């Protein structure tokens, strides 16, 4: 029956398992054996001279069982979770080993999320080397596993230790210890009080409470339980600060961020050529601009006229205009000419220059409104229309420019690197530090993954964000409330999110 079900399919999503941590658990192993037998049957049925094309198997693994622990989840937490679900994970490990041993000719993808939670979808990222965020919703995991099979740019088959799945929601884990040696698994009064405090918090929202160990000590060395030993009850608390907002809208929409430069799909690129790093740094800078516009679009109708928020939001939008115009002015004044001189091809950047002209009129209308409107006359719908008037054209241009930079791989890498270095110096030295530095760092995302990497951006020493926070932010502090990230580039919910009824 299983062979008949699997005949001519393109992919098998192997997600069957159990949450019941009991000795001799082998649900996943049994399913693995059935799939192996079915595929061997189908392979044996092929006629002489014909080729058997096995389906891609997407196996639901876990970062907890990966050989290299995820950077987002501390080793002690990783080990604690493994020990608390020892028999479940051992079942998965044995099943995966069986698939790899018996089906060496079948494409295998290992999807490796961390903890799965029943939360709203907030978007996902696929990360090589098994790196994952602390949690992932079931909805995001499903979409991610489909993408692993259908991704036209990246072949995810065979990557070890697995493909990490990170959610765009920001999460925090806390380990609470209910002290007191006893064998009862009933929560104490202290724990019930702590739980109530968490639930009533205006900042955090408890999404999951789970026993890590109920009346037992997980041994970090052996991975076995000692169920008869009385001890304190350990609880793992998952708190998602974005459960009410980050799962709705953030600064990654409506104008899409650049997630891939295209470098990974280019076999002709030298991995050490400056064209790749220049394209990646430019993509990350473009994403800052896109997040700033998205933050404005997603909050423009959440700000009321005649308020301090309206005054601060107008200045926020003034700064958005300034960094966008400054960015393109420097490209036109320096970068385009420098690339022409490097390549010896006049007009090589003319297409990019023409795209700048495409949004000039819409950008000028936006400038006029945010600089000439006072807080009493502010209207969110008017601003929304202006942002949408040029936003799509800017989005298209910012995406189009990246492949142009990759094409420079045919030219001298060291000279291109000097151009990129000078470009970075000019970007960093231009503008009003009191208006641009807080906006730029507040529209960065230190968790963002580009080309499968978490590339540090902006590329500044660790102390620079502290200088910005202490010296440059205070002058216009109210305006940076609209930033999608904090003073250190960590994503946070949008504070003045448009109401659900707003047409975006």
GROMACS .gro file of C-alpha atoms in nm:
model
  504
    1UNK     CA    1   0.000   0.000   0.000
    2UNK     CA    2   0.277   0.246   0.091
    3UNK     CA    3   0.460   0.174  -0.235
    4UNK     CA    4   0.144   0.258  -0.426
    5UNK     CA    5   0.107   0.584  -0.232
    6UNK     CA    6   0.468   0.686  -0.303
    7UNK     CA    7   0.474   0.599  -0.672
    8UNK     CA    8   0.559   0.904  -0.886
    9UNK     CA    9   0.569   1.148  -0.592
   10UNK     CA   10   0.833   1.422  -0.590
   11UNK     CA   11   0.881   1.461  -0.216
   12UNK     CA   12   0.813   1.282   0.111
   13UNK     CA   13   0.770   1.500   0.419
   14UNK     CA   14   0.853   1.274   0.710
   15UNK     CA   15   0.711   1.450   1.015
   16UNK     CA   16   0.556   1.167   1.216
   17UNK     CA   17   0.670   1.143   1.576
   18UNK     CA   18   0.546   1.154   1.931
   19UNK     CA   19   0.568   1.386   2.229
   20UNK     CA   20   0.531   1.097   2.472
   21UNK     CA   21   0.873   1.033   2.626
   22UNK     CA   22   0.856   0.663   2.708
   23UNK     CA   23   1.111   0.379   2.692
   24UNK     CA   24   1.108   0.176   2.370
   25UNK     CA   25   0.956   0.464   2.172
   26UNK     CA   26   0.998   0.379   1.805
   27UNK     CA   27   0.720   0.557   1.614
   28UNK     CA   28   0.961   0.737   1.382
   29UNK     CA   29   1.172   0.425   1.333
   30UNK     CA   30   0.864   0.228   1.226
   31UNK     CA   31   0.767   0.492   0.973
   32UNK     CA   32   1.125   0.502   0.847
   33UNK     CA   33   1.124   0.126   0.791
   34UNK     CA   34   0.795   0.140   0.598
   35UNK     CA   35   0.926   0.418   0.371
   36UNK     CA   36   1.255   0.234   0.310
   37UNK     CA   37   1.074  -0.089   0.218
   38UNK     CA   38   0.835   0.097  -0.014
   39UNK     CA   39   1.113   0.278  -0.201
   40UNK     CA   40   1.314  -0.042  -0.239
   41UNK     CA   41   1.002  -0.204  -0.385
   42UNK     CA   42   0.953   0.080  -0.634
   43UNK     CA   43   1.321   0.072  -0.729
   44UNK     CA   44   1.307  -0.302  -0.794
   45UNK     CA   45   1.004  -0.258  -1.021
   46UNK     CA   46   1.185  -0.042  -1.273
   47UNK     CA   47   1.224  -0.197  -1.615
   48UNK     CA   48   1.561  -0.274  -1.769
   49UNK     CA   49   1.733   0.040  -1.891
   50UNK     CA   50   1.496   0.275  -1.712
   51UNK     CA   51   1.605   0.512  -1.439
   52UNK     CA   52   1.442   0.524  -1.099
   53UNK     CA   53   1.409   0.880  -0.969
   54UNK     CA   54   1.356   0.857  -0.595
   55UNK     CA   55   1.155   1.130  -0.425
   56UNK     CA   56   1.328   1.385  -0.205
   57UNK     CA   57   1.286   1.293   0.161
   58UNK     CA   58   1.247   1.588   0.398
   59UNK     CA   59   1.310   1.451   0.746
   60UNK     CA   60   1.198   1.653   1.047
   61UNK     CA   61   1.506   1.649   1.267
   62UNK     CA   62   1.599   1.897   1.542
   63UNK     CA   63   1.878   2.130   1.640
   64UNK     CA   64   1.873   1.953   1.975
   65UNK     CA   65   2.018   1.639   1.818
   66UNK     CA   66   2.258   1.817   1.582
   67UNK     CA   67   2.630   1.755   1.627
   68UNK     CA   68   2.699   2.127   1.646
   69UNK     CA   69   2.456   2.309   1.881
   70UNK     CA   70   2.275   2.611   1.751
   71UNK     CA   71   2.433   2.945   1.825
   72UNK     CA   72   2.092   3.082   1.925
   73UNK     CA   73   2.034   2.823   2.195
   74UNK     CA   74   2.283   2.778   2.483
   75UNK     CA   75   2.437   2.434   2.527
   76UNK     CA   76   2.291   2.377   2.878
   77UNK     CA   77   1.937   2.444   2.748
   78UNK     CA   78   2.002   2.221   2.448
   79UNK     CA   79   2.119   1.936   2.672
   80UNK     CA   80   1.836   1.986   2.919
   81UNK     CA   81   1.574   1.962   2.645
   82UNK     CA   82   1.743   1.652   2.501
   83UNK     CA   83   1.748   1.477   2.836
   84UNK     CA   84   1.389   1.567   2.910
   85UNK     CA   85   1.279   1.405   2.581
   86UNK     CA   86   1.552   1.142   2.565
   87UNK     CA   87   1.350   0.851   2.422
   88UNK     CA   88   1.176   1.072   2.162
   89UNK     CA   89   1.506   1.207   2.032
   90UNK     CA   90   1.674   0.865   2.033
   91UNK     CA   91   1.385   0.739   1.819
   92UNK     CA   92   1.451   1.021   1.570
   93UNK     CA   93   1.826   0.961   1.567
   94UNK     CA   94   1.780   0.589   1.496
   95UNK     CA   95   1.522   0.657   1.224
   96UNK     CA   96   1.748   0.907   1.048
   97UNK     CA   97   2.042   0.667   1.065
   98UNK     CA   98   1.825   0.395   0.911
   99UNK     CA   99   1.726   0.621   0.621
  100UNK     CA  100   2.087   0.722   0.553
  101UNK     CA  101   2.209   0.363   0.571
  102UNK     CA  102   1.936   0.200   0.361
  103UNK     CA  103   1.870   0.476   0.106
  104UNK     CA  104   2.210   0.624   0.010
  105UNK     CA  105   2.072   0.691  -0.340
  106UNK     CA  106   1.771   0.898  -0.222
  107UNK     CA  107   1.799   1.279  -0.184
  108UNK     CA  108   1.768   1.359   0.186
  109UNK     CA  109   1.706   1.697   0.347
  110UNK     CA  110   1.723   1.734   0.724
  111UNK     CA  111   1.494   2.011   0.850
  112UNK     CA  112   1.625   2.115   1.190
  113UNK     CA  113   1.408   2.359   1.382
  114UNK     CA  114   1.448   2.405   1.756
  115UNK     CA  115   1.139   2.400   1.979
  116UNK     CA  116   0.805   2.388   1.793
  117UNK     CA  117   0.525   2.607   1.926
  118UNK     CA  118   0.161   2.660   1.834
  119UNK     CA  119   0.201   3.026   1.743
  120UNK     CA  120   0.100   3.248   1.453
  121UNK     CA  121   0.316   3.243   1.141
  122UNK     CA  122   0.569   3.527   1.138
  123UNK     CA  123   0.785   3.433   0.839
  124UNK     CA  124   1.091   3.210   0.829
  125UNK     CA  125   1.451   3.191   0.717
  126UNK     CA  126   1.641   2.882   0.604
  127UNK     CA  127   1.985   2.867   0.761
  128UNK     CA  128   2.265   2.624   0.670
  129UNK     CA  129   2.473   2.440   0.930
  130UNK     CA  130   2.170   2.367   1.147
  131UNK     CA  131   2.148   2.713   1.304
  132UNK     CA  132   1.796   2.798   1.421
  133UNK     CA  133   1.612   3.050   1.632
  134UNK     CA  134   1.494   2.937   1.974
  135UNK     CA  135   1.150   2.840   1.850
  136UNK     CA  136   0.953   2.798   1.530
  137UNK     CA  137   0.579   2.787   1.476
  138UNK     CA  138   0.425   2.484   1.307
  139UNK     CA  139   0.298   2.708   1.026
  140UNK     CA  140   0.642   2.853   0.954
  141UNK     CA  141   0.798   2.507   0.967
  142UNK     CA  142   0.551   2.373   0.708
  143UNK     CA  143   0.626   2.660   0.469
  144UNK     CA  144   1.000   2.619   0.528
  145UNK     CA  145   0.998   2.246   0.451
  146UNK     CA  146   0.819   2.309   0.121
  147UNK     CA  147   1.073   2.577   0.034
  148UNK     CA  148   1.359   2.333   0.098
  149UNK     CA  149   1.226   2.121  -0.189
  150UNK     CA  150   1.115   2.397  -0.426
  151UNK     CA  151   1.390   2.657  -0.374
  152UNK     CA  152   1.515   2.739  -0.729
  153UNK     CA  153   1.839   2.898  -0.611
  154UNK     CA  154   1.977   2.670  -0.340
  155UNK     CA  155   2.013   2.292  -0.331
  156UNK     CA  156   1.947   2.197   0.032
  157UNK     CA  157   2.000   1.823  -0.017
  158UNK     CA  158   2.267   1.660   0.197
  159UNK     CA  159   2.363   1.963   0.408
  160UNK     CA  160   2.497   1.868   0.749
  161UNK     CA  161   2.406   1.879   1.029
  162UNK     CA  162   2.077   1.999   0.881
  163UNK     CA  163   1.887   2.302   0.758
  164UNK     CA  164   1.798   2.536   1.040
  165UNK     CA  165   1.460   2.709   1.041
  166UNK     CA  166   1.447   3.048   1.208
  167UNK     CA  167   1.133   3.247   1.272
  168UNK     CA  168   1.115   3.624   1.234
  169UNK     CA  169   0.953   3.656   1.578
  170UNK     CA  170   1.176   3.764   1.860
  171UNK     CA  171   1.186   3.517   2.149
  172UNK     CA  172   1.317   3.489   2.500
  173UNK     CA  173   1.363   3.172   2.706
  174UNK     CA  174   1.380   3.160   3.083
  175UNK     CA  175   1.456   2.864   3.305
  176UNK     CA  176   1.268   2.878   3.633
  177UNK     CA  177   1.357   2.645   3.918
  178UNK     CA  178   1.086   2.560   4.167
  179UNK     CA  179   1.312   2.497   4.465
  180UNK     CA  180   1.240   2.237   4.729
  181UNK     CA  181   1.307   1.863   4.723
  182UNK     CA  182   0.993   1.664   4.676
  183UNK     CA  183   0.845   1.401   4.447
  184UNK     CA  184   0.512   1.568   4.371
  185UNK     CA  185   0.466   1.710   4.022
  186UNK     CA  186   0.199   1.954   4.136
  187UNK     CA  187   0.319   2.315   4.097
  188UNK     CA  188   0.393   2.489   4.422
  189UNK     CA  189   0.237   2.815   4.536
  190UNK     CA  190   0.562   2.993   4.448
  191UNK     CA  191   0.544   2.865   4.092
  192UNK     CA  192   0.176   2.955   4.049
  193UNK     CA  193   0.255   3.308   4.164
  194UNK     CA  194   0.546   3.331   3.919
  195UNK     CA  195   0.324   3.206   3.638
  196UNK     CA  196   0.061   3.467   3.717
  197UNK     CA  197   0.322   3.743   3.710
  198UNK     CA  198   0.442   3.626   3.369
  199UNK     CA  199   0.089   3.608   3.232
  200UNK     CA  200   0.000   3.960   3.348
  201UNK     CA  201   0.320   4.118   3.223
  202UNK     CA  202   0.263   4.396   2.974
  203UNK     CA  203   0.600   4.327   2.813
  204UNK     CA  204   0.611   3.948   2.786
  205UNK     CA  205   0.341   3.701   2.702
  206UNK     CA  206   0.374   3.341   2.816
  207UNK     CA  207   0.324   3.118   2.515
  208UNK     CA  208   0.436   2.783   2.650
  209UNK     CA  209   0.492   2.633   2.992
  210UNK     CA  210   0.633   2.282   2.991
  211UNK     CA  211   0.783   2.036   3.235
  212UNK     CA  212   1.147   1.978   3.161
  213UNK     CA  213   1.175   1.718   3.431
  214UNK     CA  214   0.900   1.600   3.660
  215UNK     CA  215   1.038   1.466   3.983
  216UNK     CA  216   1.359   1.348   3.819
  217UNK     CA  217   1.715   1.459   3.755
  218UNK     CA  218   1.832   1.467   3.393
  219UNK     CA  219   2.192   1.348   3.384
  220UNK     CA  220   2.397   1.569   3.154
  221UNK     CA  221   2.659   1.300   3.105
  222UNK     CA  222   2.454   0.987   3.039
  223UNK     CA  223   2.137   1.137   2.894
  224UNK     CA  224   1.929   0.911   3.120
  225UNK     CA  225   1.667   0.993   3.382
  226UNK     CA  226   1.670   0.896   3.747
  227UNK     CA  227   1.292   0.897   3.807
  228UNK     CA  228   1.301   0.773   4.164
  229UNK     CA  229   1.522   1.051   4.292
  230UNK     CA  230   1.330   1.336   4.458
  231UNK     CA  231   1.443   1.677   4.347
  232UNK     CA  232   1.312   2.017   4.257
  233UNK     CA  233   1.088   2.053   3.954
  234UNK     CA  234   1.242   2.236   3.661
  235UNK     CA  235   1.022   2.435   3.429
  236UNK     CA  236   1.111   2.578   3.093
  237UNK     CA  237   0.924   2.896   3.012
  238UNK     CA  238   0.892   3.026   2.659
  239UNK     CA  239   0.807   3.392   2.641
  240UNK     CA  240   0.750   3.558   2.310
  241UNK     CA  241   0.758   3.936   2.332
  242UNK     CA  242   0.618   3.960   1.982
  243UNK     CA  243   0.319   3.729   2.008
  244UNK     CA  244   0.075   4.016   1.964
  245UNK     CA  245   0.259   4.227   1.711
  246UNK     CA  246   0.561   4.068   1.547
  247UNK     CA  247   0.341   3.788   1.416
  248UNK     CA  248   0.130   4.055   1.238
  249UNK     CA  249   0.330   4.320   1.055
  250UNK     CA  250   0.689   4.429   1.088
  251UNK     CA  251   0.935   4.627   0.881
  252UNK     CA  252   0.999   4.338   0.639
  253UNK     CA  253   0.683   4.424   0.444
  254UNK     CA  254   0.513   4.550   0.230
  255UNK     CA  255   0.837   4.623   0.041
  256UNK     CA  256   1.041   4.305   0.038
  257UNK     CA  257   1.390   4.281   0.182
  258UNK     CA  258   1.684   4.139  -0.013
  259UNK     CA  259   1.751   3.790   0.123
  260UNK     CA  260   1.980   3.661  -0.152
  261UNK     CA  261   2.234   3.839  -0.370
  262UNK     CA  262   2.246   3.550  -0.615
  263UNK     CA  263   2.610   3.475  -0.532
  264UNK     CA  264   2.533   3.124  -0.402
  265UNK     CA  265   2.381   3.017  -0.733
  266UNK     CA  266   2.672   3.152  -0.941
  267UNK     CA  267   2.934   2.884  -1.007
  268UNK     CA  268   3.156   3.131  -1.194
  269UNK     CA  269   3.219   3.356  -0.894
  270UNK     CA  270   3.541   3.337  -0.698
  271UNK     CA  271   3.435   3.319  -0.330
  272UNK     CA  272   3.704   3.568  -0.227
  273UNK     CA  273   3.630   3.828  -0.495
  274UNK     CA  274   3.539   4.174  -0.367
  275UNK     CA  275   3.230   4.177  -0.593
  276UNK     CA  276   3.056   3.935  -0.353
  277UNK     CA  277   3.130   4.127  -0.033
  278UNK     CA  278   3.044   4.456  -0.204
  279UNK     CA  279   2.711   4.316  -0.325
  280UNK     CA  280   2.634   4.178   0.022
  281UNK     CA  281   2.718   4.501   0.204
  282UNK     CA  282   2.514   4.699  -0.046
  283UNK     CA  283   2.219   4.459  -0.007
  284UNK     CA  284   2.230   4.502   0.371
  285UNK     CA  285   2.243   4.882   0.333
  286UNK     CA  286   1.947   4.866   0.094
  287UNK     CA  287   1.757   4.658   0.351
  288UNK     CA  288   1.806   4.936   0.606
  289UNK     CA  289   1.639   5.177   0.364
  290UNK     CA  290   1.358   4.930   0.293
  291UNK     CA  291   1.295   4.872   0.665
  292UNK     CA  292   1.279   5.247   0.727
  293UNK     CA  293   1.016   5.289   0.454
  294UNK     CA  294   0.825   4.982   0.577
  295UNK     CA  295   0.832   5.113   0.934
  296UNK     CA  296   0.680   5.438   0.811
  297UNK     CA  297   0.411   5.263   0.603
  298UNK     CA  298   0.313   5.027   0.885
  299UNK     CA  299   0.281   5.304   1.147
  300UNK     CA  300   0.161   5.608   0.953
  301UNK     CA  301  -0.208   5.549   1.040
  302UNK     CA  302  -0.129   5.465   1.402
  303UNK     CA  303  -0.015   5.822   1.470
  304UNK     CA  304  -0.277   6.086   1.557
  305UNK     CA  305  -0.255   6.450   1.439
  306UNK     CA  306  -0.178   6.725   1.686
  307UNK     CA  307   0.029   6.500   1.913
  308UNK     CA  308   0.394   6.472   2.012
  309UNK     CA  309   0.396   6.143   1.825
  310UNK     CA  310   0.295   6.320   1.502
  311UNK     CA  311   0.577   6.571   1.544
  312UNK     CA  312   0.831   6.295   1.614
  313UNK     CA  313   0.703   6.077   1.329
  314UNK     CA  314   0.739   6.361   1.080
  315UNK     CA  315   1.103   6.397   1.183
  316UNK     CA  316   1.145   6.019   1.152
  317UNK     CA  317   1.019   6.043   0.793
  318UNK     CA  318   1.241   6.342   0.724
  319UNK     CA  319   1.537   6.125   0.824
  320UNK     CA  320   1.409   5.842   0.600
  321UNK     CA  321   1.410   6.084   0.307
  322UNK     CA  322   1.756   6.213   0.395
  323UNK     CA  323   1.931   5.876   0.415
  324UNK     CA  324   1.761   5.757   0.094
  325UNK     CA  325   1.862   6.069  -0.100
  326UNK     CA  326   2.209   6.076   0.055
  327UNK     CA  327   2.264   5.713  -0.041
  328UNK     CA  328   2.180   5.772  -0.406
  329UNK     CA  329   2.366   6.104  -0.425
  330UNK     CA  330   2.688   5.932  -0.314
  331UNK     CA  331   2.633   5.654  -0.567
  332UNK     CA  332   2.590   5.909  -0.847
  333UNK     CA  333   2.872   6.137  -0.734
  334UNK     CA  334   3.130   5.867  -0.665
  335UNK     CA  335   3.040   5.498  -0.714
  336UNK     CA  336   2.904   5.505  -1.069
  337UNK     CA  337   3.203   5.701  -1.200
  338UNK     CA  338   3.453   5.485  -1.010
  339UNK     CA  339   3.303   5.168  -1.160
  340UNK     CA  340   3.317   5.320  -1.508
  341UNK     CA  341   3.687   5.396  -1.461
  342UNK     CA  342   3.755   5.045  -1.328
  343UNK     CA  343   3.580   4.868  -1.616
  344UNK     CA  344   3.666   5.115  -1.891
  345UNK     CA  345   3.305   5.094  -2.010
  346UNK     CA  346   3.131   5.433  -2.032
  347UNK     CA  347   2.768   5.419  -1.923
  348UNK     CA  348   2.795   5.079  -1.754
  349UNK     CA  349   2.587   5.211  -1.464
  350UNK     CA  350   2.340   5.412  -1.675
  351UNK     CA  351   2.055   5.168  -1.605
  352UNK     CA  352   2.094   5.228  -1.231
  353UNK     CA  353   2.109   5.603  -1.288
  354UNK     CA  354   1.785   5.592  -1.491
  355UNK     CA  355   1.616   5.396  -1.212
  356UNK     CA  356   1.708   5.679  -0.973
  357UNK     CA  357   1.521   5.916  -1.201
  358UNK     CA  358   1.215   5.690  -1.197
  359UNK     CA  359   1.131   5.768  -0.834
  360UNK     CA  360   1.255   6.128  -0.813
  361UNK     CA  361   0.910   6.285  -0.858
  362UNK     CA  362   0.744   6.065  -0.596
  363UNK     CA  363   1.032   6.119  -0.355
  364UNK     CA  364   1.005   6.495  -0.396
  365UNK     CA  365   0.633   6.487  -0.308
  366UNK     CA  366   0.721   6.286   0.002
  367UNK     CA  367   0.994   6.537   0.096
  368UNK     CA  368   0.762   6.833   0.056
  369UNK     CA  369   0.496   6.676   0.279
  370UNK     CA  370   0.716   6.562   0.569
  371UNK     CA  371   0.916   6.886   0.581
  372UNK     CA  372   0.632   7.133   0.530
  373UNK     CA  373   0.349   6.970   0.729
  374UNK     CA  374   0.314   7.048   1.099
  375UNK     CA  375   0.186   6.802   1.358
  376UNK     CA  376  -0.164   6.955   1.367
  377UNK     CA  377  -0.213   6.900   0.992
  378UNK     CA  378  -0.065   6.550   0.985
  379UNK     CA  379  -0.276   6.288   0.805
  380UNK     CA  380  -0.173   5.922   0.805
  381UNK     CA  381  -0.362   5.827   0.490
  382UNK     CA  382  -0.198   6.109   0.295
  383UNK     CA  383   0.146   5.999   0.407
  384UNK     CA  384   0.063   5.637   0.328
  385UNK     CA  385  -0.030   5.728  -0.029
  386UNK     CA  386   0.295   5.922  -0.072
  387UNK     CA  387   0.506   5.635   0.061
  388UNK     CA  388   0.333   5.387  -0.167
  389UNK     CA  389   0.372   5.630  -0.456
  390UNK     CA  390   0.749   5.582  -0.471
  391UNK     CA  391   0.805   5.275  -0.252
  392UNK     CA  392   0.752   5.007  -0.516
  393UNK     CA  393   0.986   5.181  -0.760
  394UNK     CA  394   1.253   5.218  -0.492
  395UNK     CA  395   1.209   4.853  -0.395
  396UNK     CA  396   1.259   4.742  -0.756
  397UNK     CA  397   1.572   4.955  -0.795
  398UNK     CA  398   1.731   4.845  -0.469
  399UNK     CA  399   1.686   4.481  -0.569
  400UNK     CA  400   1.807   4.535  -0.928
  401UNK     CA  401   2.132   4.701  -0.830
  402UNK     CA  402   2.276   4.395  -0.651
  403UNK     CA  403   2.324   4.168  -0.959
  404UNK     CA  404   2.496   4.463  -1.132
  405UNK     CA  405   2.763   4.460  -0.862
  406UNK     CA  406   2.812   4.083  -0.888
  407UNK     CA  407   2.892   4.125  -1.259
  408UNK     CA  408   3.205   4.318  -1.156
  409UNK     CA  409   3.368   3.983  -1.070
  410UNK     CA  410   3.545   4.001  -1.410
  411UNK     CA  411   3.753   4.297  -1.292
  412UNK     CA  412   4.040   4.350  -1.048
  413UNK     CA  413   3.924   4.245  -0.701
  414UNK     CA  414   4.168   4.462  -0.506
  415UNK     CA  415   4.074   4.777  -0.697
  416UNK     CA  416   3.704   4.700  -0.653
  417UNK     CA  417   3.770   4.648  -0.283
  418UNK     CA  418   3.922   4.996  -0.264
  419UNK     CA  419   3.612   5.141  -0.428
  420UNK     CA  420   3.390   4.961  -0.176
  421UNK     CA  421   3.608   5.085   0.112
  422UNK     CA  422   3.589   5.446  -0.005
  423UNK     CA  423   3.215   5.410  -0.061
  424UNK     CA  424   3.170   5.291   0.297
  425UNK     CA  425   3.379   5.581   0.425
  426UNK     CA  426   3.163   5.831   0.238
  427UNK     CA  427   2.838   5.672   0.352
  428UNK     CA  428   2.960   5.674   0.713
  429UNK     CA  429   3.086   6.031   0.708
  430UNK     CA  430   2.791   6.198   0.544
  431UNK     CA  431   2.478   6.346   0.694
  432UNK     CA  432   2.355   6.462   1.032
  433UNK     CA  433   2.473   6.213   1.296
  434UNK     CA  434   2.192   6.315   1.531
  435UNK     CA  435   1.930   6.227   1.271
  436UNK     CA  436   2.088   5.954   1.060
  437UNK     CA  437   2.294   5.738   1.294
  438UNK     CA  438   2.000   5.647   1.527
  439UNK     CA  439   1.776   5.577   1.227
  440UNK     CA  440   2.036   5.362   1.051
  441UNK     CA  441   2.116   5.142   1.350
  442UNK     CA  442   1.746   5.130   1.445
  443UNK     CA  443   1.654   5.001   1.099
  444UNK     CA  444   1.928   4.737   1.097
  445UNK     CA  445   1.863   4.377   1.197
  446UNK     CA  446   2.145   4.191   1.368
  447UNK     CA  447   1.955   3.863   1.329
  448UNK     CA  448   1.908   3.894   0.952
  449UNK     CA  449   2.043   3.618   0.729
  450UNK     CA  450   2.169   3.706   0.382
  451UNK     CA  451   2.299   3.433   0.149
  452UNK     CA  452   2.267   3.186   0.435
  453UNK     CA  453   2.495   3.396   0.658
  454UNK     CA  454   2.449   3.629   0.949
  455UNK     CA  455   2.681   3.905   0.823
  456UNK     CA  456   2.767   4.178   1.079
  457UNK     CA  457   2.611   4.504   0.966
  458UNK     CA  458   2.674   4.787   0.989
  459UNK     CA  459   3.045   4.693   1.002
  460UNK     CA  460   3.141   4.913   1.297
  461UNK     CA  461   3.328   4.842   1.624
  462UNK     CA  462   3.116   4.706   1.910
  463UNK     CA  463   3.122   5.035   2.102
  464UNK     CA  464   2.970   5.248   1.824
  465UNK     CA  465   2.604   5.161   1.907
  466UNK     CA  466   2.671   5.269   2.266
  467UNK     CA  467   2.804   5.605   2.143
  468UNK     CA  468   2.498   5.650   1.922
  469UNK     CA  469   2.265   5.562   2.209
  470UNK     CA  470   2.434   5.789   2.464
  471UNK     CA  471   2.525   6.090   2.250
  472UNK     CA  472   2.321   6.100   1.928
  473UNK     CA  473   1.983   5.945   2.016
  474UNK     CA  474   1.877   6.178   2.301
  475UNK     CA  475   1.842   6.492   2.086
  476UNK     CA  476   1.546   6.345   1.892
  477UNK     CA  477   1.468   6.054   2.123
  478UNK     CA  478   1.095   6.053   2.048
  479UNK     CA  479   1.150   5.988   1.679
  480UNK     CA  480   1.339   5.664   1.733
  481UNK     CA  481   1.033   5.508   1.895
  482UNK     CA  482   0.929   5.428   1.537
  483UNK     CA  483   1.245   5.228   1.462
  484UNK     CA  484   1.179   4.857   1.400
  485UNK     CA  485   1.490   4.761   1.600
  486UNK     CA  486   1.643   4.881   1.923
  487UNK     CA  487   1.964   5.081   1.967
  488UNK     CA  488   2.170   4.767   1.901
  489UNK     CA  489   1.993   4.640   1.590
  490UNK     CA  490   1.777   4.382   1.767
  491UNK     CA  491   1.427   4.357   1.611
  492UNK     CA  492   1.133   4.466   1.824
  493UNK     CA  493   0.758   4.513   1.767
  494UNK     CA  494   0.640   4.828   1.594
  495UNK     CA  495   0.495   5.049   1.867
  496UNK     CA  496   0.243   5.243   1.659
  497UNK     CA  497   0.125   4.965   1.432
  498UNK     CA  498  -0.166   5.057   1.204
  499UNK     CA  499  -0.501   4.919   1.314
  500UNK     CA  500  -0.612   4.591   1.147
  501UNK     CA  501  -0.871   4.777   0.945
  502UNK     CA  502  -0.613   4.996   0.772
  503UNK     CA  503  -0.586   4.912   0.403
  504UNK     CA  504  -0.224   4.823   0.349
   0.00000   0.00000   0.00000
